[in-house]
Tab-separated table of C-alpha atoms in Angstrom:
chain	number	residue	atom	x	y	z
A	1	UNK	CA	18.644	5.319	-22.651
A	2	UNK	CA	17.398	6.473	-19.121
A	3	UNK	CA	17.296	3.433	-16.273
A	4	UNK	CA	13.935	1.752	-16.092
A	5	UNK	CA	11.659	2.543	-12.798
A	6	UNK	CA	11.566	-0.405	-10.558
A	7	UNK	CA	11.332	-0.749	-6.907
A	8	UNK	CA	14.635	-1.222	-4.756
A	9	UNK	CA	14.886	-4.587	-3.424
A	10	UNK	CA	13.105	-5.741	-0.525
A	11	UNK	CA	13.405	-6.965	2.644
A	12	UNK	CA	12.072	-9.826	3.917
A	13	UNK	CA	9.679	-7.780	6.098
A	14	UNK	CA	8.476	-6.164	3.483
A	15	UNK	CA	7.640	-8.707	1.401
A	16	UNK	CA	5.311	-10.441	3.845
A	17	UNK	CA	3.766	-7.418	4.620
A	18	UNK	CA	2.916	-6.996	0.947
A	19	UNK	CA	1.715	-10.359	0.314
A	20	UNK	CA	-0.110	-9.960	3.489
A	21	UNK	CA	-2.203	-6.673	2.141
A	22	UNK	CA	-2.505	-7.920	-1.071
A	23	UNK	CA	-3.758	-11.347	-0.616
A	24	UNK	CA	-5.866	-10.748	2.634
A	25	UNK	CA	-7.175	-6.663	1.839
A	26	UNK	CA	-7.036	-3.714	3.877
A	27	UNK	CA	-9.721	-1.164	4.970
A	28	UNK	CA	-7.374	1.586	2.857
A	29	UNK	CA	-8.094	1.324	-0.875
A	30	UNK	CA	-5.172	3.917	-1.285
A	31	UNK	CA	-2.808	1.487	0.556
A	32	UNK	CA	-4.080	-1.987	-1.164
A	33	UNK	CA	-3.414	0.073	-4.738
A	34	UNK	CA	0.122	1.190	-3.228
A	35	UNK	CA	1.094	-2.286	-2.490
A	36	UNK	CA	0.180	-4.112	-5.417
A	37	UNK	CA	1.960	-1.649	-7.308
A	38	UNK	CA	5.050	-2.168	-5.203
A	39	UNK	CA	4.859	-5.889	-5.122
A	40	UNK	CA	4.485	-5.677	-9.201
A	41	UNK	CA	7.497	-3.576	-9.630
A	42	UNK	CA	9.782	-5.911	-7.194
A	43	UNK	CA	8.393	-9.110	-9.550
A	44	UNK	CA	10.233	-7.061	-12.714
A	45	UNK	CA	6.792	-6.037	-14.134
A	46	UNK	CA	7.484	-2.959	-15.927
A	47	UNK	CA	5.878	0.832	-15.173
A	48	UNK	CA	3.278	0.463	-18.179
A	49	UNK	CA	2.218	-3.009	-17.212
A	50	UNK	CA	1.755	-1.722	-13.624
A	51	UNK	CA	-0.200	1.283	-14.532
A	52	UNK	CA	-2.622	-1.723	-16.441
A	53	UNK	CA	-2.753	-3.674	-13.582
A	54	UNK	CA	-3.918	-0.897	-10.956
A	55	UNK	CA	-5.733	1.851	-13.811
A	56	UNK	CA	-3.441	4.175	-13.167
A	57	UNK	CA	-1.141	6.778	-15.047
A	58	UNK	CA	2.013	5.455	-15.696
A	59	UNK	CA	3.424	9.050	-14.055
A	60	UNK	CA	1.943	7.960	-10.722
A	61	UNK	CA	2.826	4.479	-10.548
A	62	UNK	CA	6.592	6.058	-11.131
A	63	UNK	CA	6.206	8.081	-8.057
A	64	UNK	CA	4.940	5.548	-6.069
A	65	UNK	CA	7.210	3.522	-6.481
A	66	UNK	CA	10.307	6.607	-5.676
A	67	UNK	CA	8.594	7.162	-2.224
A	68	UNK	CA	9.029	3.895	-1.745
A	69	UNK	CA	12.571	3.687	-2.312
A	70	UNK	CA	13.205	6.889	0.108
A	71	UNK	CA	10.165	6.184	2.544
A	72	UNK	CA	9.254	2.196	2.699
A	73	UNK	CA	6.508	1.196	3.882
A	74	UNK	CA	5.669	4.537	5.337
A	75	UNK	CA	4.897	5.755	1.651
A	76	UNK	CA	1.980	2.866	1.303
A	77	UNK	CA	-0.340	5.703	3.657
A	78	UNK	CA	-1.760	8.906	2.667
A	79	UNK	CA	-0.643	12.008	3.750
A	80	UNK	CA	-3.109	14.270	4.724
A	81	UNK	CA	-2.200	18.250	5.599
A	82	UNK	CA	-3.603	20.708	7.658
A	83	UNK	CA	-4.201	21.651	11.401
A	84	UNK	CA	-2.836	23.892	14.059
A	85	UNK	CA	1.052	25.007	13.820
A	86	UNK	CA	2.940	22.649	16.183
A	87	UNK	CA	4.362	23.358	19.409
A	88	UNK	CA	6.767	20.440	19.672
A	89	UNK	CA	10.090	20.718	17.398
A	90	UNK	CA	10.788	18.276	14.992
A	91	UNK	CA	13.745	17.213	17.298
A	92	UNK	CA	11.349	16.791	20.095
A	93	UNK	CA	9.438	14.052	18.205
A	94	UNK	CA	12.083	12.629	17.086
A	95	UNK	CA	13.104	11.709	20.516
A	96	UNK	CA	9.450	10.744	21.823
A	97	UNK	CA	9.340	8.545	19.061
A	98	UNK	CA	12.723	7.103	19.872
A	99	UNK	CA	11.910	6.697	23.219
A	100	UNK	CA	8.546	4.733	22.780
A	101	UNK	CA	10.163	2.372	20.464
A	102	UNK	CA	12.945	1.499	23.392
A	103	UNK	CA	12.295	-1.032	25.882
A	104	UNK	CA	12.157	0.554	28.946
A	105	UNK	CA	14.483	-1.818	30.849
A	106	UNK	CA	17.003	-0.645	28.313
A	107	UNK	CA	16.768	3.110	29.685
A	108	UNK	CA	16.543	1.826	33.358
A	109	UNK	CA	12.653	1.755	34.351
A	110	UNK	CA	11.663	-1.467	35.591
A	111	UNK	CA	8.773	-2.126	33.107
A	112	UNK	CA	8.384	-4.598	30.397
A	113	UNK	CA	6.645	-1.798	28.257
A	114	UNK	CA	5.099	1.667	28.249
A	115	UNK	CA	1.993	3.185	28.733
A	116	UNK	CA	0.832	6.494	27.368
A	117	UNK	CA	1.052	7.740	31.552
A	118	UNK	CA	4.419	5.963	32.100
A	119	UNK	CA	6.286	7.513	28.839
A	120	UNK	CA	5.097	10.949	29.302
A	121	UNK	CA	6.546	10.594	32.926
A	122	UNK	CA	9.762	9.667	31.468
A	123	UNK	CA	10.249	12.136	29.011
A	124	UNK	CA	9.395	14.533	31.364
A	125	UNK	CA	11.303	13.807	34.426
A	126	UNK	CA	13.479	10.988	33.849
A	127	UNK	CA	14.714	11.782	30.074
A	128	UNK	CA	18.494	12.489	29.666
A	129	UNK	CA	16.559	15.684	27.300
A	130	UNK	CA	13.070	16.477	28.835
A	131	UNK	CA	10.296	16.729	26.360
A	132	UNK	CA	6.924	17.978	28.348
A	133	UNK	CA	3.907	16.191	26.728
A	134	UNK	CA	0.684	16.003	27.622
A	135	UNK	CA	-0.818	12.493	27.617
A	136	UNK	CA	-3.134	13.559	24.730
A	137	UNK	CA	-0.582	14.893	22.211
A	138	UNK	CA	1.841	12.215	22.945
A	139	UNK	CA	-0.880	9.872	21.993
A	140	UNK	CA	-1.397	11.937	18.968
A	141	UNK	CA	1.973	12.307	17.994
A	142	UNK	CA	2.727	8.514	18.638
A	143	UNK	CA	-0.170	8.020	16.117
A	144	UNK	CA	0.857	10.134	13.577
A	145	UNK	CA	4.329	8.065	13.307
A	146	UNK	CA	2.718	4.710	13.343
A	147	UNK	CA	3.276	3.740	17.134
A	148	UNK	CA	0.420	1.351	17.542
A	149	UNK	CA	0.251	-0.414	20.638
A	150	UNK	CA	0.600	-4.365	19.446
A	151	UNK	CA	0.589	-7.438	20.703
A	152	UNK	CA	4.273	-8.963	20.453
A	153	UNK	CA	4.687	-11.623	16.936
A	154	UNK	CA	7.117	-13.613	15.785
A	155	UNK	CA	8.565	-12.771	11.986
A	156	UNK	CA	9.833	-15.049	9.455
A	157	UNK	CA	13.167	-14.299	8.224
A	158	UNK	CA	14.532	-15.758	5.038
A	159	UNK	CA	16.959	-18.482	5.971
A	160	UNK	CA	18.074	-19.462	2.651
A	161	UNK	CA	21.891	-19.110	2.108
A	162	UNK	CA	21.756	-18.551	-1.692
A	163	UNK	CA	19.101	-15.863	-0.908
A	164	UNK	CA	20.409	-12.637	-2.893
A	165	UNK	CA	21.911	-15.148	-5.836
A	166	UNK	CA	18.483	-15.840	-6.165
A	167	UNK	CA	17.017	-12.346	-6.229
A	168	UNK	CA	19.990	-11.644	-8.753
A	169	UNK	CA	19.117	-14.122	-11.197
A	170	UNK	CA	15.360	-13.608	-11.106
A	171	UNK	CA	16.481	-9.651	-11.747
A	172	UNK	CA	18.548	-10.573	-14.495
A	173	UNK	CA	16.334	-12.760	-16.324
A	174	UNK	CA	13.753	-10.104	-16.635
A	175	UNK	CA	15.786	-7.868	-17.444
A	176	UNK	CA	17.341	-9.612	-20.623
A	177	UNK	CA	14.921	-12.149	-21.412
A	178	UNK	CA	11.346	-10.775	-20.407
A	179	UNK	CA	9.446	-12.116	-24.158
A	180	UNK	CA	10.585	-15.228	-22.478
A	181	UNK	CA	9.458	-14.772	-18.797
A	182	UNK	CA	6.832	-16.581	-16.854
A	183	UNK	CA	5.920	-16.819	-13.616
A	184	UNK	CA	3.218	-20.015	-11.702
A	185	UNK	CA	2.076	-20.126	-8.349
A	186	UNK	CA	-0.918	-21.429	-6.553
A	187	UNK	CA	-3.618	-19.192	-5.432
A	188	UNK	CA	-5.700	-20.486	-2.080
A	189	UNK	CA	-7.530	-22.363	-0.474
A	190	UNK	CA	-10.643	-21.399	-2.569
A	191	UNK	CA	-13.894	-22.541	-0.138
A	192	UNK	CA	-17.261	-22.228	-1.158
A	193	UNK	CA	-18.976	-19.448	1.063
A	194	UNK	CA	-20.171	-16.223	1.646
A	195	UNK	CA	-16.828	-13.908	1.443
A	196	UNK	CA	-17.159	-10.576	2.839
A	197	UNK	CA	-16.193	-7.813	0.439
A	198	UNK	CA	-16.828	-4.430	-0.708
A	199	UNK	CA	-19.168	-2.200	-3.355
A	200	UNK	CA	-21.234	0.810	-3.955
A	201	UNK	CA	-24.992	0.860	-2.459
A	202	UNK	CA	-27.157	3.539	-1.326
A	203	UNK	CA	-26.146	4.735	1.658
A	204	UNK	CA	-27.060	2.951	4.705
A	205	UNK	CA	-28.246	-0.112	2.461
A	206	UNK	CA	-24.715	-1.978	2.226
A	207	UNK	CA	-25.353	-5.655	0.104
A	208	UNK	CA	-25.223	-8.496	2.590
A	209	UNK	CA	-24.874	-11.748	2.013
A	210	UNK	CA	-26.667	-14.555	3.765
A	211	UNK	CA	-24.771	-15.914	6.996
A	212	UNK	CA	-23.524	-19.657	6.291
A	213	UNK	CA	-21.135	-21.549	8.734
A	214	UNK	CA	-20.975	-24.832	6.887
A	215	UNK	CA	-18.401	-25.626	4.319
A	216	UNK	CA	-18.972	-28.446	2.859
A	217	UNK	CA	-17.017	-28.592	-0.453
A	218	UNK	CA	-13.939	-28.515	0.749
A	219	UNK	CA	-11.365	-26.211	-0.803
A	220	UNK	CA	-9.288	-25.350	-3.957
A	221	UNK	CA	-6.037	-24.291	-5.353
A	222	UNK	CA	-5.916	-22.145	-8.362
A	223	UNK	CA	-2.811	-23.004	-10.413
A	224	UNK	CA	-1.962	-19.551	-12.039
A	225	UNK	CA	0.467	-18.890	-15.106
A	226	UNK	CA	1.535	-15.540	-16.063
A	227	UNK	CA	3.403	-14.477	-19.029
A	228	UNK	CA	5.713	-11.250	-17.989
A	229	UNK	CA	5.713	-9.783	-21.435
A	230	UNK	CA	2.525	-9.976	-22.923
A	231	UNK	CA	0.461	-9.384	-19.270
A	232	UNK	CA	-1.058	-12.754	-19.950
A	233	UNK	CA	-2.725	-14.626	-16.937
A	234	UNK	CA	-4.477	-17.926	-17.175
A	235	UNK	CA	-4.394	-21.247	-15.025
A	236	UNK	CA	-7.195	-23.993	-13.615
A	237	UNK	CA	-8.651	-24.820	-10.462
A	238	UNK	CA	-7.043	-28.471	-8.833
A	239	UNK	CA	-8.022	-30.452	-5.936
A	240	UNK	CA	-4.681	-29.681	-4.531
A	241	UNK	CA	-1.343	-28.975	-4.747
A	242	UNK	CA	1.141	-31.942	-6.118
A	243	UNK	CA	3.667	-32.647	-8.345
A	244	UNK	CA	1.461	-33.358	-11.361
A	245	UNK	CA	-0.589	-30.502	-11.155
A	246	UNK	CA	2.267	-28.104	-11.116
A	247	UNK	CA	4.093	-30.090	-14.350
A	248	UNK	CA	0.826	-29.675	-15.835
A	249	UNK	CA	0.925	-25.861	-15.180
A	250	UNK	CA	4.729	-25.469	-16.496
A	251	UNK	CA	3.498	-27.829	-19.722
A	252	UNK	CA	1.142	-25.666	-20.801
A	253	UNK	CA	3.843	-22.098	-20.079
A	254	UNK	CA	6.312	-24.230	-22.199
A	255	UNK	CA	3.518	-24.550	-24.757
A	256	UNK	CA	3.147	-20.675	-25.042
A	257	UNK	CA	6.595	-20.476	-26.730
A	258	UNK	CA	6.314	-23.263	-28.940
A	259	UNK	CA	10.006	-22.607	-31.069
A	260	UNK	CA	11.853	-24.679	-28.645
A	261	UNK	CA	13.991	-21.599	-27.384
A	262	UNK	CA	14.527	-21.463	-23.516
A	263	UNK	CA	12.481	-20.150	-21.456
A	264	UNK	CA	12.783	-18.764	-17.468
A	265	UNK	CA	9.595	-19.966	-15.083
A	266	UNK	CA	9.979	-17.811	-11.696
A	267	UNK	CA	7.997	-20.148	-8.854
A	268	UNK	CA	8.680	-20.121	-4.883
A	269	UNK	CA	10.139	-23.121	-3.341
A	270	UNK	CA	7.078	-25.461	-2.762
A	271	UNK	CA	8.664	-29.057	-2.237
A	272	UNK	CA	5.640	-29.702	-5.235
A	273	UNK	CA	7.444	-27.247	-7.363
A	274	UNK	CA	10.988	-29.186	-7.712
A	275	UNK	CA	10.885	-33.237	-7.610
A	276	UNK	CA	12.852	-35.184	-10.023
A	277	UNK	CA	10.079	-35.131	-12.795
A	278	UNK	CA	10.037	-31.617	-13.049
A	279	UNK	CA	13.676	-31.115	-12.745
A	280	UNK	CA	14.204	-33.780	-15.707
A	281	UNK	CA	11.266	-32.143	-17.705
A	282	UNK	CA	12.586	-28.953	-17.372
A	283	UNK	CA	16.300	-29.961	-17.910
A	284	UNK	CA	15.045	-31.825	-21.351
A	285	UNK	CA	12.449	-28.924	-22.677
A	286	UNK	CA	15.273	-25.951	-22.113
A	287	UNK	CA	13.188	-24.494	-18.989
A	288	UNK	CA	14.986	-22.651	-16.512
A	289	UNK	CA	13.289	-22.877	-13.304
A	290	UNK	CA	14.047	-19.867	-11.060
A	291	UNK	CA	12.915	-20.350	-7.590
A	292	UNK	CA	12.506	-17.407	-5.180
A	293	UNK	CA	14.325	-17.619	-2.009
A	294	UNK	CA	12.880	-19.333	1.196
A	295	UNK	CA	10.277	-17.023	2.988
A	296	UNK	CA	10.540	-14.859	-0.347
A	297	UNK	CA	7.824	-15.448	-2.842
A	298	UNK	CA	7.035	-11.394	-3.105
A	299	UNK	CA	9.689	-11.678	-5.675
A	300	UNK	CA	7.079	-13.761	-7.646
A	301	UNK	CA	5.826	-11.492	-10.569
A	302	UNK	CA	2.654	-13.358	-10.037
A	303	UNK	CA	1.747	-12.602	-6.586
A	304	UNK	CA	0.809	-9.134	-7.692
A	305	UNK	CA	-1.958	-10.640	-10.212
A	306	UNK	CA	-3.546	-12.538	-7.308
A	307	UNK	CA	-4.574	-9.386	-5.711
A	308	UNK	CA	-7.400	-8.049	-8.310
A	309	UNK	CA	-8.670	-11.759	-8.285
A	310	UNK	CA	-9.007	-11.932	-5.005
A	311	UNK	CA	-10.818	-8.188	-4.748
A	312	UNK	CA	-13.416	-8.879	-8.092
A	313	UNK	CA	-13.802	-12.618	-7.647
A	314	UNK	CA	-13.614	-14.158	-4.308
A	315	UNK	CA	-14.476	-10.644	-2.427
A	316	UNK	CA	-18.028	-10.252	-1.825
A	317	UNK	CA	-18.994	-13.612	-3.873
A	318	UNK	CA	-21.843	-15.698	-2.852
A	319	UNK	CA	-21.153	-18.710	-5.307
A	320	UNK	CA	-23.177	-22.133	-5.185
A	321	UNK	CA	-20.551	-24.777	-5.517
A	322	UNK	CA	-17.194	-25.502	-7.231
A	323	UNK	CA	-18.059	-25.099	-10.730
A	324	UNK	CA	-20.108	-21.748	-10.587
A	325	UNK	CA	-16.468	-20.192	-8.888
A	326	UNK	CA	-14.325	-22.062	-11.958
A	327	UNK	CA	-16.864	-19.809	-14.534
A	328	UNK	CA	-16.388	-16.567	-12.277
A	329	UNK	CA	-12.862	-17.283	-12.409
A	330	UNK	CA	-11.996	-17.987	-15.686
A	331	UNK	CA	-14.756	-15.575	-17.333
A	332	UNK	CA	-12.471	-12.549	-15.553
A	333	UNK	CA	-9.515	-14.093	-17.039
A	334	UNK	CA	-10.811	-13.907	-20.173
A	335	UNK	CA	-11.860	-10.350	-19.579
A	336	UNK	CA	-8.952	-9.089	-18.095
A	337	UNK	CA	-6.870	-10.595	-20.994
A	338	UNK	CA	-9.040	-9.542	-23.919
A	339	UNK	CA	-8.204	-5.602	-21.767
A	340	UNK	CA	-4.386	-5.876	-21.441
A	341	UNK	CA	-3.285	-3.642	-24.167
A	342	UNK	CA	-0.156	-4.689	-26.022
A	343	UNK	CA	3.710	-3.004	-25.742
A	344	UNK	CA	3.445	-2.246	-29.242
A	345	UNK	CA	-0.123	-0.264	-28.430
A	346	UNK	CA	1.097	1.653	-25.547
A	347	UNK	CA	4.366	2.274	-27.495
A	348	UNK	CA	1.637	3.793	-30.100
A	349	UNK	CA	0.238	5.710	-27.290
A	350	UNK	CA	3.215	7.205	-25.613
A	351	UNK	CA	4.402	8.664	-29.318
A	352	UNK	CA	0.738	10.069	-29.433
A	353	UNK	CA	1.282	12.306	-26.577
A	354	UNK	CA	4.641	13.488	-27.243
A	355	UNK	CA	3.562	14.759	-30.979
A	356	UNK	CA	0.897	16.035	-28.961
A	357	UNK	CA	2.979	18.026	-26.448
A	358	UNK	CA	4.963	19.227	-28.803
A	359	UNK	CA	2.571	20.630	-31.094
A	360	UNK	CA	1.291	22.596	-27.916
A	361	UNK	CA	4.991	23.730	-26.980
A	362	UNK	CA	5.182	24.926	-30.679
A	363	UNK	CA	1.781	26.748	-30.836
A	364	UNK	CA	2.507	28.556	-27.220
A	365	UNK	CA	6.142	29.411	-28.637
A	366	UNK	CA	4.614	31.373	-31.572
A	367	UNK	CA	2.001	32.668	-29.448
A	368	UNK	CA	4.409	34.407	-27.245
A	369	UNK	CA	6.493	35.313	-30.080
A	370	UNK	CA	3.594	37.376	-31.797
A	371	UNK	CA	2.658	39.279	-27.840
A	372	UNK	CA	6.375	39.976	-28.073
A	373	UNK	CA	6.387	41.516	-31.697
A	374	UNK	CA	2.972	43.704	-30.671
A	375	UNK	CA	4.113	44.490	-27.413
């Protein structure tokens, strides 16, 4: 039996950056798509579900996810062809990109960064190789490989010493139990305003949305539970997050496999997530909580569910109060459950295609064999 597709493990970098484009959106729909299906395959969801989750064929959510295991997040972008033949070698990039990327106090200039002027100086003059650039196509080729010029950030690295025996056992509960893996997590703050979004209009008539700087009902938490192996997602809409909400949340996952056999609830490390009542609940009603390491929760199957509610809900809305967002919410839960199509269907499917194929394969083998016999 070949090895399942899924995505290599991640970094912590990359896992922020993940959540980040598929929680707050991107101007790239090609990119948004490419991360959610990257962040789905690093929570264990498997090719078919992904290809659900996204619309897409289950042959390109496969290759998506290989370029990311040879590229990173360089294979989130498109790549677009074309142009004049280059007159820089590949070498010669290689060390203007090298360059730019180097503190210039490191190569001996006494600056605490480059500009476009100051590099192409460098490389030209000062360079242990020269490379003679133009400011132009050094900005060009500087923006072809990513090299933005940024203001400097601080990143959040995962301190948690039981980090990858973490990772492992979230792996290998997927991968042996997944009829019997869940996932929970809170999705928020929901506020009541106008949210900017995205749609089709005429052109030159986008849909706007009247301006409103007042919030005055506060905000939300969507408590979310997703079932791994039936692509199940429900949950409610809480004041906050606490304690009781979240044993509330894992009450009604433990009532979705009613037989009293144990089940595995993946959930990030929220000090709400792991008091003493949960931990005796869990410990009593044979639920294994498996908590994703510290600065970690891409590993969360769920996180990669938030992303479509956040583009076909909360994107674009306009809703009146509270309430009116609970009914958006749940009615697209109820929508996008009544649409997820069952392993046994796309089993179905998959068989389809190959009798298919190999009907075709049989009818363009005797084809061929009669042009041979006439010829």
């Amino acid at each position: 039996m070949a090895d399942l597709v899924r995505v290599r493990r991640l970094s912590d970098q990359e896992g922020q950056q993940l959540l980040r484009i598929t929680r707050r959106g991107t101007d790239s729909p090609i990119r948004l798509r490419r991360a959610m299906v990257v962040l789905a395959s690093a929570g264990g969801n498997t090719v078919p579900a992904i290809a659900r989750l996204v619309q897409a064929d289950e042959g390109t959510i496969r290759q998506v996810i290989h370029r990311f295991n040879e590229m990173g997040m360089a294979s989130l972008d498109p790549q677009w062809a074309g142009g004049r033949p280059r007159r820089i070698s590949s070498d010669e990039e290689q060390i203007i990109v090298a360059t730019a990327n180097t503190r210039p106090e490191k190569l001996g200039r006494p600056f605490t960064r480059w500009s476009i002027r100051k590099l192409a100086d460098h490389l030209g003059w000062h360079a242990a190789r020269r490379v003679r650039v133009g400011r132009e196509r050094l900005r060009q080729i500087l923006h072809r490989h990513k090299i933005t010029f940024q203001r400097t950030k601080t990143w959040k690295e995962s301190t948690d010493p039981h980090r990858d025996a973490k990772l492992a056992r979230i792996e290998e509960v997927a991968a042996q139990f997944p009829q019997r893996v869940f996932a929970f997590d809170e999705f928020g703050p929901l506020v009541i305003r106008p949210q900017a979004g995205a749609g089709w209009a005429p052109a030159g008539h986008p849909r706007r949305l009247p301006a409103n700087y007042h919030k005055l009902h506060g905000v939300r938490q969507f408590h979310g539970c997703y079932s791994v192996s039936d692509d199940q997602l429900w949950g409610v809409v809480r004041h906050r997050k606490s304690a009781a909400n979240a044993l509330a949340a894992l009450k009604s996952i433990r009532a979705a496999r009613p037989d009293g056999a144990p089940i595995y609830v993946i959930l990030d490390n929220l000090s709400a997530h792991k008091g003493p009542k949960i931990r005796t609940w869990a410990a009593r009603n044979k639920v294994e909580l498996c908590f994703t390491p510290t600065y970690a929760s891409w590993a969360n199957p769920i996180e990669a569910q938030f992303g479509p509610l956040r583009t076909f809900v909360i994107a674009g809305s306009n809703h009146p109060n509270r309430p009116t967002l609970a009914q958006k919410l749940h009615a697209y839960l109820r929508w996008r459950n009544a649409n997820a199509r069952h392993p046994d269907v796309l089993a179905a499917q998959r068989r389809e295609r190959a009798r298919i194929r190999s009907e075709r394969q049989q009818r363009w083998g005797q084809t061929a064999t009669r042009t041979r016999v006439a010829a």
